[in-house]
Amino acid sequence: HDHMWVEWSRNDVYAKYPPGYPLFLALAWLLGGDRGIVWVSPLCGTIGLLAAYFLMRKMAGPWMALVGLVGLAINPMLALYGGYVLSHAASFAVVSVGMLLLWNWWEKGGLWRAALAGLVLGYAPLVRYTDALIAIPAAAVALMRILGVRPGACEEVSPAGSAPAASPRACRAAGEAAAMAGGALLCLVPLMAHHLRAFGHPLRTGYWFCGEQ
């Protein structure tokens, strides 16, 4: 497993992977020992499936969501990673729950809904670095929320069609979007601090030393 470790300076050896999934494993080990570690991926796979179902239900209704759930559940790769001690199932769970929370905030608004969505989405790159791409749909949803666009609806306007009535709503939505960003930073700032300490730059990962970043 030499490809899993990097040595940035003499005697400083770090895993090239982010620390979020090992944190899950550590918590599972504290609760259930070695057997607890084995259950992390099946549990994460189950959570990911449930979150994906409720997200699809919001988008397409219960029956189509059920079809989508079955399609995901019988997917060979998802089944494989759900029984494997790798980070893929945890990634699936965190991203699915984060997207469900993001959609919930888009629908209903609320400062705490936004902050919670940001916190979970911000944790996603700690599990797998590529999950940082979740920032793209998160930014798009935040923009649509500020503009007054709701899921499955056109832009909302006041009954009189006046622009001033939309201004407080837009400011409130912008404040909620800032709370979402703040929730994400609660996870991302420690990750960047780890990168700075371990690899010499806040945006440099262990993959940089393998020529993969």
mmCIF file with all atom_site columns, C-alpha atoms in Angstrom:
data_model
loop_
_atom_site.group_PDB
_atom_site.id
_atom_site.type_symbol
_atom_site.label_atom_id
_atom_site.label_alt_id
_atom_site.label_comp_id
_atom_site.label_asym_id
_atom_site.label_entity_id
_atom_site.label_seq_id
_atom_site.pdbx_PDB_ins_code
_atom_site.Cartn_x
_atom_site.Cartn_y
_atom_site.Cartn_z
_atom_site.occupancy
_atom_site.B_iso_or_equiv
_atom_site.pdbx_formal_charge
_atom_site.auth_seq_id
_atom_site.auth_comp_id
_atom_site.auth_asym_id
_atom_site.auth_atom_id
_atom_site.pdbx_PDB_model_num
ATOM 1   C CA . HIS A 1 1   ? 0.000   0.000  0.000   1.00 0.00 ? 1   HIS A CA 1
ATOM 2   C CA . ASP A 1 2   ? 2.910   2.378  -0.613  1.00 0.00 ? 2   ASP A CA 1
ATOM 3   C CA . HIS A 1 3   ? 0.786   4.349  -3.097  1.00 0.00 ? 3   HIS A CA 1
ATOM 4   C CA . MET A 1 4   ? -1.472  5.446  -0.215  1.00 0.00 ? 4   MET A CA 1
ATOM 5   C CA . TRP A 1 5   ? 1.208   7.406  1.646   1.00 0.00 ? 5   TRP A CA 1
ATOM 6   C CA . VAL A 1 6   ? 3.348   10.437 0.805   1.00 0.00 ? 6   VAL A CA 1
ATOM 7   C CA . GLU A 1 7   ? 6.437   11.810 2.513   1.00 0.00 ? 7   GLU A CA 1
ATOM 8   C CA . TRP A 1 8   ? 6.597   15.571 2.056   1.00 0.00 ? 8   TRP A CA 1
ATOM 9   C CA . SER A 1 9   ? 9.646   16.082 4.251   1.00 0.00 ? 9   SER A CA 1
ATOM 10  C CA . ARG A 1 10  ? 11.928  13.671 6.034   1.00 0.00 ? 10  ARG A CA 1
ATOM 11  C CA . ASN A 1 11  ? 10.006  11.456 8.474   1.00 0.00 ? 11  ASN A CA 1
ATOM 12  C CA . ASP A 1 12  ? 6.730   13.320 7.815   1.00 0.00 ? 12  ASP A CA 1
ATOM 13  C CA . VAL A 1 13  ? 4.445   10.668 6.328   1.00 0.00 ? 13  VAL A CA 1
ATOM 14  C CA . TYR A 1 14  ? 0.774   11.352 5.570   1.00 0.00 ? 14  TYR A CA 1
ATOM 15  C CA . ALA A 1 15  ? -2.020  9.558  3.797   1.00 0.00 ? 15  ALA A CA 1
ATOM 16  C CA . LYS A 1 16  ? -2.693  11.149 0.438   1.00 0.00 ? 16  LYS A CA 1
ATOM 17  C CA . TYR A 1 17  ? -6.450  10.812 1.006   1.00 0.00 ? 17  TYR A CA 1
ATOM 18  C CA . PRO A 1 18  ? -8.589  13.361 2.906   1.00 0.00 ? 18  PRO A CA 1
ATOM 19  C CA . PRO A 1 19  ? -9.319  12.732 6.605   1.00 0.00 ? 19  PRO A CA 1
ATOM 20  C CA . GLY A 1 20  ? -13.134 12.661 6.531   1.00 0.00 ? 20  GLY A CA 1
ATOM 21  C CA . TYR A 1 21  ? -13.609 8.966  5.846   1.00 0.00 ? 21  TYR A CA 1
ATOM 22  C CA . PRO A 1 22  ? -10.939 7.870  8.366   1.00 0.00 ? 22  PRO A CA 1
ATOM 23  C CA . LEU A 1 23  ? -12.855 9.948  10.912  1.00 0.00 ? 23  LEU A CA 1
ATOM 24  C CA . PHE A 1 24  ? -15.948 7.840  10.210  1.00 0.00 ? 24  PHE A CA 1
ATOM 25  C CA . LEU A 1 25  ? -13.860 4.696  10.653  1.00 0.00 ? 25  LEU A CA 1
ATOM 26  C CA . ALA A 1 26  ? -12.378 5.969  13.905  1.00 0.00 ? 26  ALA A CA 1
ATOM 27  C CA . LEU A 1 27  ? -15.811 6.712  15.343  1.00 0.00 ? 27  LEU A CA 1
ATOM 28  C CA . ALA A 1 28  ? -17.061 3.287  14.247  1.00 0.00 ? 28  ALA A CA 1
ATOM 29  C CA . TRP A 1 29  ? -14.047 1.621  15.864  1.00 0.00 ? 29  TRP A CA 1
ATOM 30  C CA . LEU A 1 30  ? -14.686 3.449  19.143  1.00 0.00 ? 30  LEU A CA 1
ATOM 31  C CA . LEU A 1 31  ? -18.288 2.261  19.099  1.00 0.00 ? 31  LEU A CA 1
ATOM 32  C CA . GLY A 1 32  ? -17.838 -1.291 17.839  1.00 0.00 ? 32  GLY A CA 1
ATOM 33  C CA . GLY A 1 33  ? -14.184 -2.147 17.405  1.00 0.00 ? 33  GLY A CA 1
ATOM 34  C CA . ASP A 1 34  ? -13.067 -3.867 14.208  1.00 0.00 ? 34  ASP A CA 1
ATOM 35  C CA . ARG A 1 35  ? -16.601 -5.087 13.510  1.00 0.00 ? 35  ARG A CA 1
ATOM 36  C CA . GLY A 1 36  ? -17.816 -1.497 13.670  1.00 0.00 ? 36  GLY A CA 1
ATOM 37  C CA . ILE A 1 37  ? -15.422 -0.499 10.900  1.00 0.00 ? 37  ILE A CA 1
ATOM 38  C CA . VAL A 1 38  ? -16.826 -3.192 8.616   1.00 0.00 ? 38  VAL A CA 1
ATOM 39  C CA . TRP A 1 39  ? -20.334 -1.766 9.038   1.00 0.00 ? 39  TRP A CA 1
ATOM 40  C CA . VAL A 1 40  ? -19.451 1.770  7.942   1.00 0.00 ? 40  VAL A CA 1
ATOM 41  C CA . SER A 1 41  ? -19.865 1.199  4.202   1.00 0.00 ? 41  SER A CA 1
ATOM 42  C CA . PRO A 1 42  ? -23.139 -0.803 4.414   1.00 0.00 ? 42  PRO A CA 1
ATOM 43  C CA . LEU A 1 43  ? -24.614 1.814  6.739   1.00 0.00 ? 43  LEU A CA 1
ATOM 44  C CA . CYS A 1 44  ? -23.464 4.672  4.511   1.00 0.00 ? 44  CYS A CA 1
ATOM 45  C CA . GLY A 1 45  ? -24.839 2.899  1.452   1.00 0.00 ? 45  GLY A CA 1
ATOM 46  C CA . THR A 1 46  ? -28.223 2.551  3.144   1.00 0.00 ? 46  THR A CA 1
ATOM 47  C CA . ILE A 1 47  ? -28.264 6.192  4.222   1.00 0.00 ? 47  ILE A CA 1
ATOM 48  C CA . GLY A 1 48  ? -27.300 7.256  0.709   1.00 0.00 ? 48  GLY A CA 1
ATOM 49  C CA . LEU A 1 49  ? -30.125 5.222  -0.820  1.00 0.00 ? 49  LEU A CA 1
ATOM 50  C CA . LEU A 1 50  ? -32.708 6.664  1.567   1.00 0.00 ? 50  LEU A CA 1
ATOM 51  C CA . ALA A 1 51  ? -31.521 10.223 0.985   1.00 0.00 ? 51  ALA A CA 1
ATOM 52  C CA . ALA A 1 52  ? -31.497 9.674  -2.781  1.00 0.00 ? 52  ALA A CA 1
ATOM 53  C CA . TYR A 1 53  ? -35.052 8.320  -2.630  1.00 0.00 ? 53  TYR A CA 1
ATOM 54  C CA . PHE A 1 54  ? -36.387 11.343 -0.744  1.00 0.00 ? 54  PHE A CA 1
ATOM 55  C CA . LEU A 1 55  ? -34.518 13.672 -3.096  1.00 0.00 ? 55  LEU A CA 1
ATOM 56  C CA . MET A 1 56  ? -35.968 11.942 -6.175  1.00 0.00 ? 56  MET A CA 1
ATOM 57  C CA . ARG A 1 57  ? -39.394 12.003 -4.535  1.00 0.00 ? 57  ARG A CA 1
ATOM 58  C CA . LYS A 1 58  ? -39.206 15.795 -4.337  1.00 0.00 ? 58  LYS A CA 1
ATOM 59  C CA . MET A 1 59  ? -38.251 15.941 -8.002  1.00 0.00 ? 59  MET A CA 1
ATOM 60  C CA . ALA A 1 60  ? -40.422 13.287 -9.630  1.00 0.00 ? 60  ALA A CA 1
ATOM 61  C CA . GLY A 1 61  ? -42.983 11.966 -7.172  1.00 0.00 ? 61  GLY A CA 1
ATOM 62  C CA . PRO A 1 62  ? -43.107 8.756  -5.086  1.00 0.00 ? 62  PRO A CA 1
ATOM 63  C CA . TRP A 1 63  ? -43.454 6.177  -7.855  1.00 0.00 ? 63  TRP A CA 1
ATOM 64  C CA . MET A 1 64  ? -40.629 7.457  -10.017 1.00 0.00 ? 64  MET A CA 1
ATOM 65  C CA . ALA A 1 65  ? -38.539 7.840  -6.891  1.00 0.00 ? 65  ALA A CA 1
ATOM 66  C CA . LEU A 1 66  ? -39.165 4.191  -6.111  1.00 0.00 ? 66  LEU A CA 1
ATOM 67  C CA . VAL A 1 67  ? -38.051 3.221  -9.603  1.00 0.00 ? 67  VAL A CA 1
ATOM 68  C CA . GLY A 1 68  ? -34.924 5.304  -9.152  1.00 0.00 ? 68  GLY A CA 1
ATOM 69  C CA . LEU A 1 69  ? -34.277 3.733  -5.757  1.00 0.00 ? 69  LEU A CA 1
ATOM 70  C CA . VAL A 1 70  ? -34.490 0.224  -7.187  1.00 0.00 ? 70  VAL A CA 1
ATOM 71  C CA . GLY A 1 71  ? -32.201 1.229  -10.037 1.00 0.00 ? 71  GLY A CA 1
ATOM 72  C CA . LEU A 1 72  ? -29.600 2.514  -7.600  1.00 0.00 ? 72  LEU A CA 1
ATOM 73  C CA . ALA A 1 73  ? -29.951 -0.451 -5.251  1.00 0.00 ? 73  ALA A CA 1
ATOM 74  C CA . ILE A 1 74  ? -29.257 -3.017 -7.984  1.00 0.00 ? 74  ILE A CA 1
ATOM 75  C CA . ASN A 1 75  ? -26.404 -1.045 -9.530  1.00 0.00 ? 75  ASN A CA 1
ATOM 76  C CA . PRO A 1 76  ? -23.408 -3.430 -9.376  1.00 0.00 ? 76  PRO A CA 1
ATOM 77  C CA . MET A 1 77  ? -20.852 -0.756 -8.504  1.00 0.00 ? 77  MET A CA 1
ATOM 78  C CA . LEU A 1 78  ? -23.004 0.703  -5.732  1.00 0.00 ? 78  LEU A CA 1
ATOM 79  C CA . ALA A 1 79  ? -23.577 -2.776 -4.329  1.00 0.00 ? 79  ALA A CA 1
ATOM 80  C CA . LEU A 1 80  ? -19.836 -3.465 -4.472  1.00 0.00 ? 80  LEU A CA 1
ATOM 81  C CA . TYR A 1 81  ? -18.814 -0.283 -2.693  1.00 0.00 ? 81  TYR A CA 1
ATOM 82  C CA . GLY A 1 82  ? -21.588 -0.736 -0.136  1.00 0.00 ? 82  GLY A CA 1
ATOM 83  C CA . GLY A 1 83  ? -19.813 -3.846 1.097   1.00 0.00 ? 83  GLY A CA 1
ATOM 84  C CA . TYR A 1 84  ? -16.234 -2.622 0.696   1.00 0.00 ? 84  TYR A CA 1
ATOM 85  C CA . VAL A 1 85  ? -14.116 -0.725 3.220   1.00 0.00 ? 85  VAL A CA 1
ATOM 86  C CA . LEU A 1 86  ? -13.461 2.183  0.870   1.00 0.00 ? 86  LEU A CA 1
ATOM 87  C CA . SER A 1 87  ? -14.708 5.775  0.915   1.00 0.00 ? 87  SER A CA 1
ATOM 88  C CA . HIS A 1 88  ? -17.119 5.514  -2.024  1.00 0.00 ? 88  HIS A CA 1
ATOM 89  C CA . ALA A 1 89  ? -20.210 4.544  -0.006  1.00 0.00 ? 89  ALA A CA 1
ATOM 90  C CA . ALA A 1 90  ? -19.493 7.290  2.516   1.00 0.00 ? 90  ALA A CA 1
ATOM 91  C CA . SER A 1 91  ? -19.112 9.751  -0.348  1.00 0.00 ? 91  SER A CA 1
ATOM 92  C CA . PHE A 1 92  ? -22.466 8.633  -1.758  1.00 0.00 ? 92  PHE A CA 1
ATOM 93  C CA . ALA A 1 93  ? -24.131 9.087  1.635   1.00 0.00 ? 93  ALA A CA 1
ATOM 94  C CA . VAL A 1 94  ? -22.700 12.533 2.378   1.00 0.00 ? 94  VAL A CA 1
ATOM 95  C CA . VAL A 1 95  ? -23.427 13.901 -1.099  1.00 0.00 ? 95  VAL A CA 1
ATOM 96  C CA . SER A 1 96  ? -26.965 12.467 -1.158  1.00 0.00 ? 96  SER A CA 1
ATOM 97  C CA . VAL A 1 97  ? -27.820 13.842 2.281   1.00 0.00 ? 97  VAL A CA 1
ATOM 98  C CA . GLY A 1 98  ? -26.211 17.170 1.391   1.00 0.00 ? 98  GLY A CA 1
ATOM 99  C CA . MET A 1 99  ? -28.198 17.471 -1.831  1.00 0.00 ? 99  MET A CA 1
ATOM 100 C CA . LEU A 1 100 ? -31.412 16.590 0.010   1.00 0.00 ? 100 LEU A CA 1
ATOM 101 C CA . LEU A 1 101 ? -30.716 19.310 2.578   1.00 0.00 ? 101 LEU A CA 1
ATOM 102 C CA . LEU A 1 102 ? -29.823 21.743 -0.197  1.00 0.00 ? 102 LEU A CA 1
ATOM 103 C CA . TRP A 1 103 ? -33.121 21.069 -1.982  1.00 0.00 ? 103 TRP A CA 1
ATOM 104 C CA . ASN A 1 104 ? -34.986 21.403 1.308   1.00 0.00 ? 104 ASN A CA 1
ATOM 105 C CA . TRP A 1 105 ? -33.454 24.844 1.837   1.00 0.00 ? 105 TRP A CA 1
ATOM 106 C CA . TRP A 1 106 ? -34.254 25.803 -1.762  1.00 0.00 ? 106 TRP A CA 1
ATOM 107 C CA . GLU A 1 107 ? -37.911 24.897 -1.138  1.00 0.00 ? 107 GLU A CA 1
ATOM 108 C CA . LYS A 1 108 ? -38.448 26.290 2.346   1.00 0.00 ? 108 LYS A CA 1
ATOM 109 C CA . GLY A 1 109 ? -35.629 28.704 3.076   1.00 0.00 ? 109 GLY A CA 1
ATOM 110 C CA . GLY A 1 110 ? -34.388 29.298 6.584   1.00 0.00 ? 110 GLY A CA 1
ATOM 111 C CA . LEU A 1 111 ? -31.038 30.218 8.081   1.00 0.00 ? 111 LEU A CA 1
ATOM 112 C CA . TRP A 1 112 ? -30.492 26.928 9.882   1.00 0.00 ? 112 TRP A CA 1
ATOM 113 C CA . ARG A 1 113 ? -31.551 24.858 6.879   1.00 0.00 ? 113 ARG A CA 1
ATOM 114 C CA . ALA A 1 114 ? -28.968 26.704 4.808   1.00 0.00 ? 114 ALA A CA 1
ATOM 115 C CA . ALA A 1 115 ? -26.231 26.330 7.430   1.00 0.00 ? 115 ALA A CA 1
ATOM 116 C CA . LEU A 1 116 ? -26.911 22.608 7.857   1.00 0.00 ? 116 LEU A CA 1
ATOM 117 C CA . ALA A 1 117 ? -26.841 22.038 4.094   1.00 0.00 ? 117 ALA A CA 1
ATOM 118 C CA . GLY A 1 118 ? -23.546 23.912 3.882   1.00 0.00 ? 118 GLY A CA 1
ATOM 119 C CA . LEU A 1 119 ? -22.075 21.927 6.754   1.00 0.00 ? 119 LEU A CA 1
ATOM 120 C CA . VAL A 1 120 ? -22.857 18.562 5.146   1.00 0.00 ? 120 VAL A CA 1
ATOM 121 C CA . LEU A 1 121 ? -21.848 19.671 1.643   1.00 0.00 ? 121 LEU A CA 1
ATOM 122 C CA . GLY A 1 122 ? -18.655 21.161 3.064   1.00 0.00 ? 122 GLY A CA 1
ATOM 123 C CA . TYR A 1 123 ? -17.817 17.818 4.636   1.00 0.00 ? 123 TYR A CA 1
ATOM 124 C CA . ALA A 1 124 ? -18.087 16.038 1.274   1.00 0.00 ? 124 ALA A CA 1
ATOM 125 C CA . PRO A 1 125 ? -14.549 16.966 0.056   1.00 0.00 ? 125 PRO A CA 1
ATOM 126 C CA . LEU A 1 126 ? -13.202 15.615 3.343   1.00 0.00 ? 126 LEU A CA 1
ATOM 127 C CA . VAL A 1 127 ? -14.455 12.205 2.236   1.00 0.00 ? 127 VAL A CA 1
ATOM 128 C CA . ARG A 1 128 ? -13.394 12.399 -1.412  1.00 0.00 ? 128 ARG A CA 1
ATOM 129 C CA . TYR A 1 129 ? -11.708 15.432 -2.934  1.00 0.00 ? 129 TYR A CA 1
ATOM 130 C CA . THR A 1 130 ? -13.690 15.142 -6.159  1.00 0.00 ? 130 THR A CA 1
ATOM 131 C CA . ASP A 1 131 ? -16.859 15.819 -4.156  1.00 0.00 ? 131 ASP A CA 1
ATOM 132 C CA . ALA A 1 132 ? -15.778 19.458 -4.102  1.00 0.00 ? 132 ALA A CA 1
ATOM 133 C CA . LEU A 1 133 ? -17.605 19.660 -7.442  1.00 0.00 ? 133 LEU A CA 1
ATOM 134 C CA . ILE A 1 134 ? -20.799 19.750 -5.363  1.00 0.00 ? 134 ILE A CA 1
ATOM 135 C CA . ALA A 1 135 ? -20.050 23.466 -4.990  1.00 0.00 ? 135 ALA A CA 1
ATOM 136 C CA . ILE A 1 136 ? -21.318 24.016 -8.557  1.00 0.00 ? 136 ILE A CA 1
ATOM 137 C CA . PRO A 1 137 ? -24.950 22.939 -7.991  1.00 0.00 ? 137 PRO A CA 1
ATOM 138 C CA . ALA A 1 138 ? -24.863 24.502 -4.520  1.00 0.00 ? 138 ALA A CA 1
ATOM 139 C CA . ALA A 1 139 ? -23.893 27.862 -6.008  1.00 0.00 ? 139 ALA A CA 1
ATOM 140 C CA . ALA A 1 140 ? -26.568 27.494 -8.697  1.00 0.00 ? 140 ALA A CA 1
ATOM 141 C CA . VAL A 1 141 ? -29.258 26.770 -6.108  1.00 0.00 ? 141 VAL A CA 1
ATOM 142 C CA . ALA A 1 142 ? -28.136 29.714 -3.990  1.00 0.00 ? 142 ALA A CA 1
ATOM 143 C CA . LEU A 1 143 ? -28.362 32.010 -7.006  1.00 0.00 ? 143 LEU A CA 1
ATOM 144 C CA . MET A 1 144 ? -31.830 30.765 -7.885  1.00 0.00 ? 144 MET A CA 1
ATOM 145 C CA . ARG A 1 145 ? -32.950 31.150 -4.287  1.00 0.00 ? 145 ARG A CA 1
ATOM 146 C CA . ILE A 1 146 ? -31.748 34.763 -4.285  1.00 0.00 ? 146 ILE A CA 1
ATOM 147 C CA . LEU A 1 147 ? -33.522 35.421 -7.599  1.00 0.00 ? 147 LEU A CA 1
ATOM 148 C CA . GLY A 1 148 ? -36.726 33.945 -6.209  1.00 0.00 ? 148 GLY A CA 1
ATOM 149 C CA . VAL A 1 149 ? -36.810 30.847 -8.413  1.00 0.00 ? 149 VAL A CA 1
ATOM 150 C CA . ARG A 1 150 ? -38.298 27.868 -6.579  1.00 0.00 ? 150 ARG A CA 1
ATOM 151 C CA . PRO A 1 151 ? -38.185 24.166 -7.528  1.00 0.00 ? 151 PRO A CA 1
ATOM 152 C CA . GLY A 1 152 ? -40.645 23.474 -10.342 1.00 0.00 ? 152 GLY A CA 1
ATOM 153 C CA . ALA A 1 153 ? -41.755 27.095 -10.564 1.00 0.00 ? 153 ALA A CA 1
ATOM 154 C CA . CYS A 1 154 ? -40.920 30.229 -12.442 1.00 0.00 ? 154 CYS A CA 1
ATOM 155 C CA . GLU A 1 155 ? -39.584 33.326 -10.754 1.00 0.00 ? 155 GLU A CA 1
ATOM 156 C CA . GLU A 1 156 ? -41.837 34.591 -8.006  1.00 0.00 ? 156 GLU A CA 1
ATOM 157 C CA . VAL A 1 157 ? -43.084 38.137 -8.224  1.00 0.00 ? 157 VAL A CA 1
ATOM 158 C CA . SER A 1 158 ? -45.141 40.255 -5.919  1.00 0.00 ? 158 SER A CA 1
ATOM 159 C CA . PRO A 1 159 ? -48.890 40.576 -6.647  1.00 0.00 ? 159 PRO A CA 1
ATOM 160 C CA . ALA A 1 160 ? -48.394 44.102 -7.881  1.00 0.00 ? 160 ALA A CA 1
ATOM 161 C CA . GLY A 1 161 ? -45.325 43.128 -9.883  1.00 0.00 ? 161 GLY A CA 1
ATOM 162 C CA . SER A 1 162 ? -43.244 45.748 -8.110  1.00 0.00 ? 162 SER A CA 1
ATOM 163 C CA . ALA A 1 163 ? -39.489 45.266 -7.764  1.00 0.00 ? 163 ALA A CA 1
ATOM 164 C CA . PRO A 1 164 ? -39.101 46.765 -4.237  1.00 0.00 ? 164 PRO A CA 1
ATOM 165 C CA . ALA A 1 165 ? -41.156 43.931 -2.710  1.00 0.00 ? 165 ALA A CA 1
ATOM 166 C CA . ALA A 1 166 ? -38.574 41.416 -3.878  1.00 0.00 ? 166 ALA A CA 1
ATOM 167 C CA . SER A 1 167 ? -35.633 43.250 -2.320  1.00 0.00 ? 167 SER A CA 1
ATOM 168 C CA . PRO A 1 168 ? -36.061 42.122 1.314   1.00 0.00 ? 168 PRO A CA 1
ATOM 169 C CA . ARG A 1 169 ? -36.621 38.555 0.135   1.00 0.00 ? 169 ARG A CA 1
ATOM 170 C CA . ALA A 1 170 ? -33.458 38.635 -1.950  1.00 0.00 ? 170 ALA A CA 1
ATOM 171 C CA . CYS A 1 171 ? -31.447 40.076 0.931   1.00 0.00 ? 171 CYS A CA 1
ATOM 172 C CA . ARG A 1 172 ? -32.766 37.389 3.263   1.00 0.00 ? 172 ARG A CA 1
ATOM 173 C CA . ALA A 1 173 ? -31.917 34.684 0.746   1.00 0.00 ? 173 ALA A CA 1
ATOM 174 C CA . ALA A 1 174 ? -28.434 36.146 0.301   1.00 0.00 ? 174 ALA A CA 1
ATOM 175 C CA . GLY A 1 175 ? -27.953 36.046 4.069   1.00 0.00 ? 175 GLY A CA 1
ATOM 176 C CA . GLU A 1 176 ? -29.028 32.400 4.104   1.00 0.00 ? 176 GLU A CA 1
ATOM 177 C CA . ALA A 1 177 ? -26.611 31.645 1.255   1.00 0.00 ? 177 ALA A CA 1
ATOM 178 C CA . ALA A 1 178 ? -23.852 33.254 3.327   1.00 0.00 ? 178 ALA A CA 1
ATOM 179 C CA . ALA A 1 179 ? -24.842 30.986 6.231   1.00 0.00 ? 179 ALA A CA 1
ATOM 180 C CA . MET A 1 180 ? -24.566 28.000 3.898   1.00 0.00 ? 180 MET A CA 1
ATOM 181 C CA . ALA A 1 181 ? -21.091 29.111 2.867   1.00 0.00 ? 181 ALA A CA 1
ATOM 182 C CA . GLY A 1 182 ? -20.196 29.576 6.530   1.00 0.00 ? 182 GLY A CA 1
ATOM 183 C CA . GLY A 1 183 ? -21.366 26.052 7.315   1.00 0.00 ? 183 GLY A CA 1
ATOM 184 C CA . ALA A 1 184 ? -19.180 24.694 4.524   1.00 0.00 ? 184 ALA A CA 1
ATOM 185 C CA . LEU A 1 185 ? -16.170 26.663 5.758   1.00 0.00 ? 185 LEU A CA 1
ATOM 186 C CA . LEU A 1 186 ? -16.474 25.031 9.174   1.00 0.00 ? 186 LEU A CA 1
ATOM 187 C CA . CYS A 1 187 ? -15.306 21.864 7.419   1.00 0.00 ? 187 CYS A CA 1
ATOM 188 C CA . LEU A 1 188 ? -13.141 23.299 4.661   1.00 0.00 ? 188 LEU A CA 1
ATOM 189 C CA . VAL A 1 189 ? -10.961 25.573 6.808   1.00 0.00 ? 189 VAL A CA 1
ATOM 190 C CA . PRO A 1 190 ? -9.684  22.697 8.996   1.00 0.00 ? 190 PRO A CA 1
ATOM 191 C CA . LEU A 1 191 ? -9.084  20.671 5.820   1.00 0.00 ? 191 LEU A CA 1
ATOM 192 C CA . MET A 1 192 ? -7.003  23.467 4.316   1.00 0.00 ? 192 MET A CA 1
ATOM 193 C CA . ALA A 1 193 ? -5.144  23.872 7.606   1.00 0.00 ? 193 ALA A CA 1
ATOM 194 C CA . HIS A 1 194 ? -4.301  20.161 7.434   1.00 0.00 ? 194 HIS A CA 1
ATOM 195 C CA . HIS A 1 195 ? -3.056  20.603 3.874   1.00 0.00 ? 195 HIS A CA 1
ATOM 196 C CA . LEU A 1 196 ? -0.896  23.543 4.920   1.00 0.00 ? 196 LEU A CA 1
ATOM 197 C CA . ARG A 1 197 ? 0.624   21.594 7.788   1.00 0.00 ? 197 ARG A CA 1
ATOM 198 C CA . ALA A 1 198 ? 1.035   18.325 5.915   1.00 0.00 ? 198 ALA A CA 1
ATOM 199 C CA . PHE A 1 199 ? 1.760   19.401 2.334   1.00 0.00 ? 199 PHE A CA 1
ATOM 200 C CA . GLY A 1 200 ? 2.902   23.022 2.553   1.00 0.00 ? 200 GLY A CA 1
ATOM 201 C CA . HIS A 1 201 ? -0.090  24.708 0.863   1.00 0.00 ? 201 HIS A CA 1
ATOM 202 C CA . PRO A 1 202 ? -3.798  24.936 1.768   1.00 0.00 ? 202 PRO A CA 1
ATOM 203 C CA . LEU A 1 203 ? -4.906  23.767 -1.700  1.00 0.00 ? 203 LEU A CA 1
ATOM 204 C CA . ARG A 1 204 ? -2.251  21.093 -2.176  1.00 0.00 ? 204 ARG A CA 1
ATOM 205 C CA . THR A 1 205 ? -3.362  17.523 -1.493  1.00 0.00 ? 205 THR A CA 1
ATOM 206 C CA . GLY A 1 206 ? -1.386  14.334 -1.152  1.00 0.00 ? 206 GLY A CA 1
ATOM 207 C CA . TYR A 1 207 ? -2.212  13.578 -4.768  1.00 0.00 ? 207 TYR A CA 1
ATOM 208 C CA . TRP A 1 208 ? 0.087   16.421 -5.808  1.00 0.00 ? 208 TRP A CA 1
ATOM 209 C CA . PHE A 1 209 ? 3.115   14.361 -4.856  1.00 0.00 ? 209 PHE A CA 1
ATOM 210 C CA . CYS A 1 210 ? 1.934   11.490 -7.051  1.00 0.00 ? 210 CYS A CA 1
ATOM 211 C CA . GLY A 1 211 ? 1.325   13.714 -10.071 1.00 0.00 ? 211 GLY A CA 1
ATOM 212 C CA . GLU A 1 212 ? -2.433  13.106 -9.830  1.00 0.00 ? 212 GLU A CA 1
ATOM 213 C CA . GLN A 1 213 ? -3.684  16.540 -8.726  1.00 0.00 ? 213 GLN A CA 1
#
